[in-house]
Coordinates of C-alpha atoms in Angstrom, one line a residue:
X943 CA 89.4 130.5 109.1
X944 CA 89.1 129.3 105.8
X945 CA 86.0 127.4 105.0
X946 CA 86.3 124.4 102.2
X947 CA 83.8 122.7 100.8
X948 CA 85.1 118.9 100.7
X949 CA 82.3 117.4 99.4
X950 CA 82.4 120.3 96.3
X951 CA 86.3 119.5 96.1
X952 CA 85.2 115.6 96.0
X953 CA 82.8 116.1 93.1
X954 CA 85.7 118.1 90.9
X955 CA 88.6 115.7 91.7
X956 CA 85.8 112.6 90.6
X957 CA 85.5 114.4 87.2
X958 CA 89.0 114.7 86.7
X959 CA 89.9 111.4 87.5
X960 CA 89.4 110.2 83.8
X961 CA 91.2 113.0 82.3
X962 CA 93.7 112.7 85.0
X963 CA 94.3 108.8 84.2
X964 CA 94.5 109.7 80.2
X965 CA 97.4 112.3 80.8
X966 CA 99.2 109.7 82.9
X967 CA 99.1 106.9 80.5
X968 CA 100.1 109.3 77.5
X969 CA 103.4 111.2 79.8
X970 CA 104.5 107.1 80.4
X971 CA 104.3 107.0 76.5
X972 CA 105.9 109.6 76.2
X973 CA 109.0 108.3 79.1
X974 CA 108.8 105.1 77.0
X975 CA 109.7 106.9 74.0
X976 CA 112.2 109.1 75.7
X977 CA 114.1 107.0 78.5
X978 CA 116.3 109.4 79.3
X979 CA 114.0 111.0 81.1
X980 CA 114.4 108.6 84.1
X981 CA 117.9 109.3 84.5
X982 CA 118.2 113.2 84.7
X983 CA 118.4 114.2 88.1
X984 CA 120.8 111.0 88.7
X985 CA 123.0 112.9 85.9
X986 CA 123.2 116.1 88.3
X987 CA 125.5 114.1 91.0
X988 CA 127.4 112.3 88.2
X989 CA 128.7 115.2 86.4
X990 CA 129.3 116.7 90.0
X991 CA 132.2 114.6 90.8
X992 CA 133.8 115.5 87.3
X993 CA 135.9 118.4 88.3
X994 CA 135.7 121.5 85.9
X995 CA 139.8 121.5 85.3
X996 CA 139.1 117.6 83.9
X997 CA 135.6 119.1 82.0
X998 CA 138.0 122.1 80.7
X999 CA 140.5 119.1 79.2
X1000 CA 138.0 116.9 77.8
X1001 CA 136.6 119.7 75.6
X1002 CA 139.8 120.6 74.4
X1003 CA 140.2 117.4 73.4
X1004 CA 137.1 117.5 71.3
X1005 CA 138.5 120.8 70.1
X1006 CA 142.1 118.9 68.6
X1007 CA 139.6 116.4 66.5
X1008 CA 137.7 119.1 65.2
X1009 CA 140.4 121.1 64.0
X1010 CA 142.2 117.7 63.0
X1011 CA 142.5 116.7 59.3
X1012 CA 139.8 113.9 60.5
X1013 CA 137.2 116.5 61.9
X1014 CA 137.8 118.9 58.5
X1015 CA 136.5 116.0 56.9
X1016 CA 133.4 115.7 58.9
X1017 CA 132.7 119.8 58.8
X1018 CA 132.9 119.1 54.9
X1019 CA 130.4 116.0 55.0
X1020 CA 128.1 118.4 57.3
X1021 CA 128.8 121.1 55.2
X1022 CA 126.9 119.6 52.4
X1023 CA 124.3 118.5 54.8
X1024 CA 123.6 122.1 55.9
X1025 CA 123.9 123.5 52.1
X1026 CA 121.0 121.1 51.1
X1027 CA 118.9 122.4 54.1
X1028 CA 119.2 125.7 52.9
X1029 CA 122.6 127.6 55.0
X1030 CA 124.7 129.5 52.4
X1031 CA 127.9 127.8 51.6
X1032 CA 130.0 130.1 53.3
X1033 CA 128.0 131.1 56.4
X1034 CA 127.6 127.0 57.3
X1035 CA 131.6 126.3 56.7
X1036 CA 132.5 129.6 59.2
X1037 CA 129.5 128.2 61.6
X1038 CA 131.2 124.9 61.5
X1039 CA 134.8 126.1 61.6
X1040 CA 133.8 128.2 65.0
X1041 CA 133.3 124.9 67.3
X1042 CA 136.6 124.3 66.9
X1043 CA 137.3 127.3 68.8
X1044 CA 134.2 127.4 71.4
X1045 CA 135.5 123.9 72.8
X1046 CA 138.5 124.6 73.5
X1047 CA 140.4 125.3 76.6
X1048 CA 141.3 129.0 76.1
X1049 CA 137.8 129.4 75.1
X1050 CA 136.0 127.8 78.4
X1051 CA 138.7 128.8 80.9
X1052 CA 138.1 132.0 80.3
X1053 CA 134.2 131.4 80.7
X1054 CA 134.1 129.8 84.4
X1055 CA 137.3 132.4 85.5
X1056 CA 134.8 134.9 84.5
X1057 CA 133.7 136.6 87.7
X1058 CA 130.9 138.7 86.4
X1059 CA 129.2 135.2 85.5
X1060 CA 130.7 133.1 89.0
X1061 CA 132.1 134.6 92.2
X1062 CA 135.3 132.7 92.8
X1063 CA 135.2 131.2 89.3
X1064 CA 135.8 127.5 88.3
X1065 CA 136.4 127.3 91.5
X1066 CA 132.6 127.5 92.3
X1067 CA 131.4 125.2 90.3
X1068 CA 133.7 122.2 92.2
X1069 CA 131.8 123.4 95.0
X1070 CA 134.5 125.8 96.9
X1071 CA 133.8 128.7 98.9
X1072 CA 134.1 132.0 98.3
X1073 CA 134.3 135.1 101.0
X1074 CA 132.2 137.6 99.2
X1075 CA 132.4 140.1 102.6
X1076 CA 133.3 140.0 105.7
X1077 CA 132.6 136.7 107.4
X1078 CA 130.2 136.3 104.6
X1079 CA 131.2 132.6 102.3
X1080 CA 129.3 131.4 99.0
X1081 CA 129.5 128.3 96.8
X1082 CA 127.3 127.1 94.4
X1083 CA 125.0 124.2 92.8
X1084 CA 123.0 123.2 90.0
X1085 CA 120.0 124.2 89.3
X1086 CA 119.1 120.9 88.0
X1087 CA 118.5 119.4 84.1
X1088 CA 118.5 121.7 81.5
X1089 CA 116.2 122.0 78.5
X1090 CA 117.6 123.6 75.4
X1091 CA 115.1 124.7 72.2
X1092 CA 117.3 126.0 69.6
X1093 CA 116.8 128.3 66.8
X1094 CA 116.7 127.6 63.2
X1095 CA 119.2 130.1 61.7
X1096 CA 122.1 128.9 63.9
X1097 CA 123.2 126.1 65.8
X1098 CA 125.4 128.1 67.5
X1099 CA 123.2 129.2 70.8
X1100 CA 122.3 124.8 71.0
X1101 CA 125.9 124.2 71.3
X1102 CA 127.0 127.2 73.8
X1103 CA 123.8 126.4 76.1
X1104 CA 124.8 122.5 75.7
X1105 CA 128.4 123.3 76.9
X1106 CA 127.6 125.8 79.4
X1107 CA 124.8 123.2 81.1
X1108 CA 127.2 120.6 81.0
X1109 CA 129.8 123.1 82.9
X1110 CA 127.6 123.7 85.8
X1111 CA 126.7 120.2 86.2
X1112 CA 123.3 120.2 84.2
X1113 CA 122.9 117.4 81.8
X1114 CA 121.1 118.8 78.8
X1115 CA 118.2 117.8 76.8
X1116 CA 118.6 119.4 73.1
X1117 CA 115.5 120.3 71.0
X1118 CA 116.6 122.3 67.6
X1119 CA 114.9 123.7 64.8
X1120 CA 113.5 121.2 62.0
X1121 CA 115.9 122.2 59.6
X1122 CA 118.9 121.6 62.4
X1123 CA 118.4 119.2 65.0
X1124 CA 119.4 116.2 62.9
X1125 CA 122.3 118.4 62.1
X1126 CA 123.2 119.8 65.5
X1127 CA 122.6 116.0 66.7
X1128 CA 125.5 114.4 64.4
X1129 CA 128.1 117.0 65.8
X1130 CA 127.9 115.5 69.1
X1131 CA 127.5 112.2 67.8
X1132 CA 130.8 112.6 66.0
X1133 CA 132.3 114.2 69.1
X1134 CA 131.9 110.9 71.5
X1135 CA 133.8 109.1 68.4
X1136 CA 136.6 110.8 70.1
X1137 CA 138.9 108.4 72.4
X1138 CA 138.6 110.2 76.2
X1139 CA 136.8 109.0 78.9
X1140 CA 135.6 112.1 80.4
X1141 CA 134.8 113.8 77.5
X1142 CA 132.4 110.9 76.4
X1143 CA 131.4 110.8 80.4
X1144 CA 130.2 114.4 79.2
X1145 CA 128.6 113.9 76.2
X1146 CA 126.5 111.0 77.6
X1147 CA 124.5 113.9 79.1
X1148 CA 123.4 115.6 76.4
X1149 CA 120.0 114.2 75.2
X1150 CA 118.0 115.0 72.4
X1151 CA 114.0 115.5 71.6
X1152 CA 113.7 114.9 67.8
X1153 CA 109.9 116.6 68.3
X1154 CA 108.4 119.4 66.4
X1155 CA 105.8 121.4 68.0
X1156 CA 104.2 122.3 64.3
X1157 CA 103.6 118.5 64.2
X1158 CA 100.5 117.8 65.9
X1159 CA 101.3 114.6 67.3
X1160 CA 104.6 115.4 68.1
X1161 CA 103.7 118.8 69.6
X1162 CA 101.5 117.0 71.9
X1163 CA 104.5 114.9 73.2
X1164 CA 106.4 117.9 73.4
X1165 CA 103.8 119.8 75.5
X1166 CA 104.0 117.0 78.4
X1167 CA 107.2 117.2 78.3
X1168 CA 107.6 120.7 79.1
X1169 CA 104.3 120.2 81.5
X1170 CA 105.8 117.0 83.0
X1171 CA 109.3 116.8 82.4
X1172 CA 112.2 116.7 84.6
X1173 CA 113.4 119.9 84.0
X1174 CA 114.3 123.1 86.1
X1175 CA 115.8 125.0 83.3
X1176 CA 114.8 126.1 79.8
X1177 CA 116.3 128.1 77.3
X1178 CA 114.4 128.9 74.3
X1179 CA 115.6 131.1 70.9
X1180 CA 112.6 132.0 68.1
X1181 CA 110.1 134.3 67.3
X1182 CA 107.1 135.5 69.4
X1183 CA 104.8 132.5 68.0
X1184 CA 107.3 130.0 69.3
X1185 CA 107.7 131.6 72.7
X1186 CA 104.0 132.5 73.2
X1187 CA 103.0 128.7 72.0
X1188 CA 105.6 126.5 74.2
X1189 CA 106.3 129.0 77.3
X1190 CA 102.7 128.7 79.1
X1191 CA 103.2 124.6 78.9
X1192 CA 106.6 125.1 80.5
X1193 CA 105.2 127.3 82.9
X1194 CA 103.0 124.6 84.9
X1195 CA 106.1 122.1 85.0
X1196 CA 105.3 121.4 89.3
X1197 CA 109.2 121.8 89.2
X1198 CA 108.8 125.6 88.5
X1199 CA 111.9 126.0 86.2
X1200 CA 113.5 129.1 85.4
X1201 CA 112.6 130.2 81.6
X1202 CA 115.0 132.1 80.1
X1203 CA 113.0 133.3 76.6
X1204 CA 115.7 134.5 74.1
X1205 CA 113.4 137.3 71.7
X1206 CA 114.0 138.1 68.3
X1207 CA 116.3 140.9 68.1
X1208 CA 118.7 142.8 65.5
X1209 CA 121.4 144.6 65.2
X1210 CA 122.7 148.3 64.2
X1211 CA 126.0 149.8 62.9
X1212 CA 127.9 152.7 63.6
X1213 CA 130.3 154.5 61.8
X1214 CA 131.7 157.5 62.8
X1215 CA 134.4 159.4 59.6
X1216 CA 137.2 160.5 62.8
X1217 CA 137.6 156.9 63.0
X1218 CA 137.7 155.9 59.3
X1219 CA 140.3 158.7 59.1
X1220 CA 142.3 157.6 62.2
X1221 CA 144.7 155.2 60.2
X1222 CA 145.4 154.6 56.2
X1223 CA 143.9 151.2 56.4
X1224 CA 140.8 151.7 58.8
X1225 CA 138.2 152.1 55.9
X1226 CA 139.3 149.2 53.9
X1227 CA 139.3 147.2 57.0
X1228 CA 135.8 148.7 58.1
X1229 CA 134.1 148.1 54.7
X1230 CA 134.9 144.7 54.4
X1231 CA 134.2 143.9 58.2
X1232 CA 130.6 145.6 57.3
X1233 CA 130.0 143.6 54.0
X1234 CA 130.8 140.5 56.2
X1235 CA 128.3 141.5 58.9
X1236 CA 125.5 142.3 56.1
X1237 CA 126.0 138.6 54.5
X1238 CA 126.7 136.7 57.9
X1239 CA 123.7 133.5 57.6
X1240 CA 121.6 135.7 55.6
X1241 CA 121.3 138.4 57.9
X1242 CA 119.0 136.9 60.2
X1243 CA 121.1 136.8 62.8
X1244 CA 119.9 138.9 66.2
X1245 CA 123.1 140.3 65.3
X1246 CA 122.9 141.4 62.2
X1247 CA 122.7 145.2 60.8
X1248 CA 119.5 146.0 59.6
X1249 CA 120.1 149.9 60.2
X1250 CA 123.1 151.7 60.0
X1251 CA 124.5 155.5 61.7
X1252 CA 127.1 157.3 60.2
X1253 CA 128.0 160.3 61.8
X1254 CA 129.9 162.8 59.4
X1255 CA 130.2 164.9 56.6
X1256 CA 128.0 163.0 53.3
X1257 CA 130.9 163.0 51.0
X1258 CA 133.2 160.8 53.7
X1259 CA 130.2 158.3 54.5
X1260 CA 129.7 158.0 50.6
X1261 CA 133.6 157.2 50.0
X1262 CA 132.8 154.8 52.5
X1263 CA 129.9 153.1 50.7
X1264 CA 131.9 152.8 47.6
X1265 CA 134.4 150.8 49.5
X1266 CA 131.8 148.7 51.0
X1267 CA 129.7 148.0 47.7
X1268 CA 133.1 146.6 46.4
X1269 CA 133.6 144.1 48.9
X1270 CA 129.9 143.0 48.4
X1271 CA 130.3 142.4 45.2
X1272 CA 132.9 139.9 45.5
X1273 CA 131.3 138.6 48.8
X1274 CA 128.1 137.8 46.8
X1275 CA 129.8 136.0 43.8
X1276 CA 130.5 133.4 46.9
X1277 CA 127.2 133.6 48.8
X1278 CA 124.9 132.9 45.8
X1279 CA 121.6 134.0 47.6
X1280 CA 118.4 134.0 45.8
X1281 CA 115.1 136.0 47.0
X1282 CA 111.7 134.7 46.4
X1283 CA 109.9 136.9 43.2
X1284 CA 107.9 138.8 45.6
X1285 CA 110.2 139.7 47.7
X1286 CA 112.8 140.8 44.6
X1287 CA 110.0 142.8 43.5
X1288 CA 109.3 144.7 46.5
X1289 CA 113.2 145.1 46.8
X1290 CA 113.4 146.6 43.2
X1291 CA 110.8 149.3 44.2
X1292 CA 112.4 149.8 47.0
X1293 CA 115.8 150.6 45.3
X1294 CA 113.8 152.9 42.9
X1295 CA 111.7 154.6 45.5
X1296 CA 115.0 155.8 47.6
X1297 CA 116.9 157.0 44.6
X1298 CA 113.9 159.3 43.8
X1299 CA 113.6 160.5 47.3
X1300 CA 117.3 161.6 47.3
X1301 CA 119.1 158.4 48.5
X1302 CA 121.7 157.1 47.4
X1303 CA 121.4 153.2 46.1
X1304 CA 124.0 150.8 45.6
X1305 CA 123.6 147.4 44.1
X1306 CA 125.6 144.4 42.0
X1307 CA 126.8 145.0 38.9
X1308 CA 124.5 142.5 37.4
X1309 CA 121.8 144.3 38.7
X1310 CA 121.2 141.0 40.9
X1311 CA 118.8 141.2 44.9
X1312 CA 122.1 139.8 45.8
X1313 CA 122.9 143.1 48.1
X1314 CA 121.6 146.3 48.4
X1315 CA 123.4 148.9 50.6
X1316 CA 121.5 152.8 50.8
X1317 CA 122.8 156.0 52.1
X1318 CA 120.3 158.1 53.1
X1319 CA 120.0 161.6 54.9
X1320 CA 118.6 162.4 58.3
X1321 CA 116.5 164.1 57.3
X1322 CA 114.8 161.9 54.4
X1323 CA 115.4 158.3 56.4
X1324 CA 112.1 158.4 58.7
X1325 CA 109.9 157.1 55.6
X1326 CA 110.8 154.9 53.0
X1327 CA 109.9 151.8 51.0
X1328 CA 112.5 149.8 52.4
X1329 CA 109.9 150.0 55.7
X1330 CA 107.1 148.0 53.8
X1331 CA 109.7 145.2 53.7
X1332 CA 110.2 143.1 57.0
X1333 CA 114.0 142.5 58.3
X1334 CA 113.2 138.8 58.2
X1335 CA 112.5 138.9 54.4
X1336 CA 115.7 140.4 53.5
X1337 CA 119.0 139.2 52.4
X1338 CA 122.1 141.6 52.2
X1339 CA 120.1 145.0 52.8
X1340 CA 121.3 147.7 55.1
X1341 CA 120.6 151.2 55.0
X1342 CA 123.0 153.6 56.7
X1343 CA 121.5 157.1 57.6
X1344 CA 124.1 160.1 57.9
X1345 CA 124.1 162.4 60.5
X1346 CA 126.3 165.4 61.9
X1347 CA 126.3 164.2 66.1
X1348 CA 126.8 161.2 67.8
X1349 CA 123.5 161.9 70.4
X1350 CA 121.4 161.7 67.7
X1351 CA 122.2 157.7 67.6
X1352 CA 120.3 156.8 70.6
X1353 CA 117.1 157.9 69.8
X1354 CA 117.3 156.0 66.6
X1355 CA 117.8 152.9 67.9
X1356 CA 115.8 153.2 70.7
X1357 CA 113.5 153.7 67.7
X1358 CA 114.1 151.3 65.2
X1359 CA 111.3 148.3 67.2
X1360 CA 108.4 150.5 66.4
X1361 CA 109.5 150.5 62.9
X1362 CA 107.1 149.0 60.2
X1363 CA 109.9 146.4 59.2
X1364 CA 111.3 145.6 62.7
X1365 CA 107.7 145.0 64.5
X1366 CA 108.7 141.5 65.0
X1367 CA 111.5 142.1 67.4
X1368 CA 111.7 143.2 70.9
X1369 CA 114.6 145.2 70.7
X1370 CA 118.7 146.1 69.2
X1371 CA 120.6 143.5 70.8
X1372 CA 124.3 144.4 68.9
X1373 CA 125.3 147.7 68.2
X1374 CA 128.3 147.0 66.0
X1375 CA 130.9 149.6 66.5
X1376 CA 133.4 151.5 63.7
X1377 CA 134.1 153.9 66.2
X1378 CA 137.3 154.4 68.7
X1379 CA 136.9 153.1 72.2
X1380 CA 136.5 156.3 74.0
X1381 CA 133.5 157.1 71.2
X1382 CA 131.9 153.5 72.1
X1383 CA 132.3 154.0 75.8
X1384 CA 130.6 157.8 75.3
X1385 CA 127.6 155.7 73.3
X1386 CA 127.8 153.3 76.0
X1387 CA 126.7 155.3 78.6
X1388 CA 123.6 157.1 76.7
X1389 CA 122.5 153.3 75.0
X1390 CA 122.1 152.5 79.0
X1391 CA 119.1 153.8 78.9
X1392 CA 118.0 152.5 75.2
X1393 CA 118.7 148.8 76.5
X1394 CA 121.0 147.2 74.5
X1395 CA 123.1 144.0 75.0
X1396 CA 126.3 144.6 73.3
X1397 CA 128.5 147.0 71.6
X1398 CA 131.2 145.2 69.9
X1399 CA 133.5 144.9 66.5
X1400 CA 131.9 143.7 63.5
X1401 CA 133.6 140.2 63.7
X1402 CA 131.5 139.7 66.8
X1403 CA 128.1 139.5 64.3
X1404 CA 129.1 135.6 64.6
X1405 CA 131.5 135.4 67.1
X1406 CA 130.9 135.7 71.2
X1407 CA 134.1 136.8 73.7
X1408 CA 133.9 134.0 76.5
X1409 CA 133.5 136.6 78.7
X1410 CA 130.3 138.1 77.5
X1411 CA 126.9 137.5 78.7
X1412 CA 124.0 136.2 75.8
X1413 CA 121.1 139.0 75.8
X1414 CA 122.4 140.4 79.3
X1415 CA 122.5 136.9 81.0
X1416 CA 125.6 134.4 81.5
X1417 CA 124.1 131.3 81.2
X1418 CA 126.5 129.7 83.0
X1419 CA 125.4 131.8 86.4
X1420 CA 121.9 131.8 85.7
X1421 CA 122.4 127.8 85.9
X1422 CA 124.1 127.2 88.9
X1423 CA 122.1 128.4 92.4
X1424 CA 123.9 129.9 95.6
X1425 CA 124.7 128.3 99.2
X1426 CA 125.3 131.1 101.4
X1427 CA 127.5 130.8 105.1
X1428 CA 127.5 133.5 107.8

């Protein structure tokens, strides 16, 4: 038998009264401030009697205005808007150009048909059963309202979260990065312009939190919001300080939400010469599908390749870099990047430190930190300058190390986190592959045991298939909850 103390437990709760009363008053501020608030879980059951086929249509329809002469117009006006924030010309008019494509119906049809994410499908999320075995029937729910914090290099992940939550019947609250939430907030803002009742029935449910946790006053808003808020899902992209500062508030929320951290994390290439040689036009293709991935947003994407494997003889993977410092070069005459003088200087010795140790170093013709792409040895790769310079401080730099066998990739990237310059990420998320299919499937089964996410074509450094999971999770799934009938 468990003996309490009451009149101990008295004495505590009488202390905490007044700090108890203060926290009150300042989360009904905060509900003043943020009405919405109110209103989520009535949201759950409203969006529950939209079925997904009529969801499916209305975001199409939000797809037609955006590819429409009248949405072109407003991707330009945003364009400019993104530009003065500090997104490269080209990566914010692709970024932008992309929503088109992620509303539409092909798009999300083949999101909620996708089994590995739902059993049964779209089907599930209009609340029909499925027989999984035997006797054995499932359906599913929502998990509840959904809080999204976005990340600052892409707006991407805000929007895919905000569609997915809205798929599975979770309204959506939207926090983005200072530099895009304003941003990210106008594109759905322009969206309910759009003449269709469900689709602005939709959009009604997505919420924002202008509040920026590196603001002291606003952090502390934010921090009773996560404590206090109405929320039984959270999914957060940025680096460790982000996670490590907002996680633990989120964490207490009585509702016990699921958190779903999304780490910093990079990206690889590899190259193998039997498949540059397979067809006449594979290494033109390749190279400029690699010079594409290199300058995608500024390489910052978890994505992006900050290490590259070419497995070959030397003299095929430096044809190969020829090819690919020729489509840099007229890839960077559109990008117009600029580095910070430190950083330029650290990249300059860098560039001379590898060429002394036996690298190869190619840069612009103007001599320019626009892009700098290195071919490098096995055996001279393990140490170099370029490891005093983090991934996050680079723009366009991508060394590729050549090697004779395909095993020796794994080790490498199962490496490459304890590296100097990738100590701020958890792990390779993308490996991007110039390789045949039965090569990747071959690296597939050895990188099961390194961890990563995804192997897929360079085009997929921005783009996601509808049927692939974000950092091993569909979001989608991890949103709706089972019913199970035996």
């Amino acid at each position: 038998m468990v003996n309490i103390n009451f009149l101990y437990l008295k004495e505590k709760m009488n202390k905490l009264k007044p700090f108890l009363k203060q926290e009150c008053s300042k989360q009904n501020e905060v509900t003043h401030r943020f009405p919405f608030l109110k209103t989520l879980d009535k949201q759950v059951s409203e969006l529950m009697t939209i079925k997904t086929s009529q969801k499916l249509a209305a975001f199409d329809a939000g797809s037609c205005f955006w590819g429409s002469d009248q949405g072109k117009q407003v991707q330009k006006t945003i364009t400019k808007t993104m530009i003065e924030k500090g997104y490269s010309p080209l990566s914010a008019q692709r970024e932008l150009a992309l929503l088109s494509d992620l509303f539409s119906y092909r798009t999300l049809e083949k999101m909620v048909s996708n089994s590995a994410a739902l059993p049964g499908g779209s089907r599930w999320l209009d609340g029909h059963t499925t027989e999984i075995s035997p006797g054995v029937f499932v359906t599913g729910f929502p998990i509840g309202p959904f809080l999204v914090i976005g990340s600052g290099n892409t707006l991407l992940p805000a929007m895919i979260s905000a569609v997915q939550g809205l798929l599975a019947n979770c309204p959506v609250t939207i926090r983005g990065s200072k530099v895009n939430h304003a941003i990210i907030q106008s594109i759905f803002q322009h969206l309910a312009q759009v003449e269709h009742t469900v689709l602005s029935s939709l959009l009604a449910k997505v919420h924002f939190l202008p509040l920026d946790y590196r603001d002291d006053s606003e952090a502390q808003a934010l921090y009773r919001i996560l404590r206090n808020g109405p929320f039984d899902a959270i999914i957060l992209w940025g680096g460790e300080k982000a996670l490590a500062d907002l996680i633990p508030h989120f964490a207490v929320n009585p509702r016990h939400p699921l958190i779903i951290p999304m780490e910093s994390l990079t990206g690889v290439v590899v190259i193998t010469q039997a498949y540059l040689e397979t067809a006449t036009h594979n290494k033109e293709m390749a190279a400029r599908q690699l010079a594409c991935s290199m300058m995608a947003m500024g390489q910052q994407l978890c994505s992006s390749p900050t290490q590259g494997y070419f497995v070959g003889e030397w003299d095929a993977a430096l044809d190969f870099a020829k090819a690919v410092s020729v489509e840099l070069e007229a890839l960077s005459s559109q990008e117009n990047r600029q580095l910070g003088e430190i950083s330029a200087i650290l990249l300059d010795r860098a560039r001379n430190q590898l060429e002394a140790a036996g690298s190869k170093v190619f840069i612009p013709l103007n001599g320019s930190a626009a892009w700098t792409l290195v071919l490098s040895r096995q055996s001279n790769s393990k140490k170099n300058s370029l490891c005093r310079i983090p991934i996050h401080k680079r723009a366009g730099v991508l060394e590729i190390i050549v090697m004779d066998q395909m095993k020796d990739v794994p080790a490498l990237i199962a490496g490459l986190p304890k590296a100097q310059s990738h100590r701020s990420i958890k792990k390779v998320q993308t490996v991007l592959r110039l390789t045949s299919l039965d090569e990747a499937r071959d690296l597939m089964t050895e990188l099961r045991k390194v961890g990563v996410y995804r192997i897929v074509p360079p085009a997929y450094t921005i783009l996601r298939h509808p049927c692939e999971p974000l950092d091993g999770r569909h979001i989608i799934g991890q949103l709706t909850r089972q019913i199970v009938l035996i």
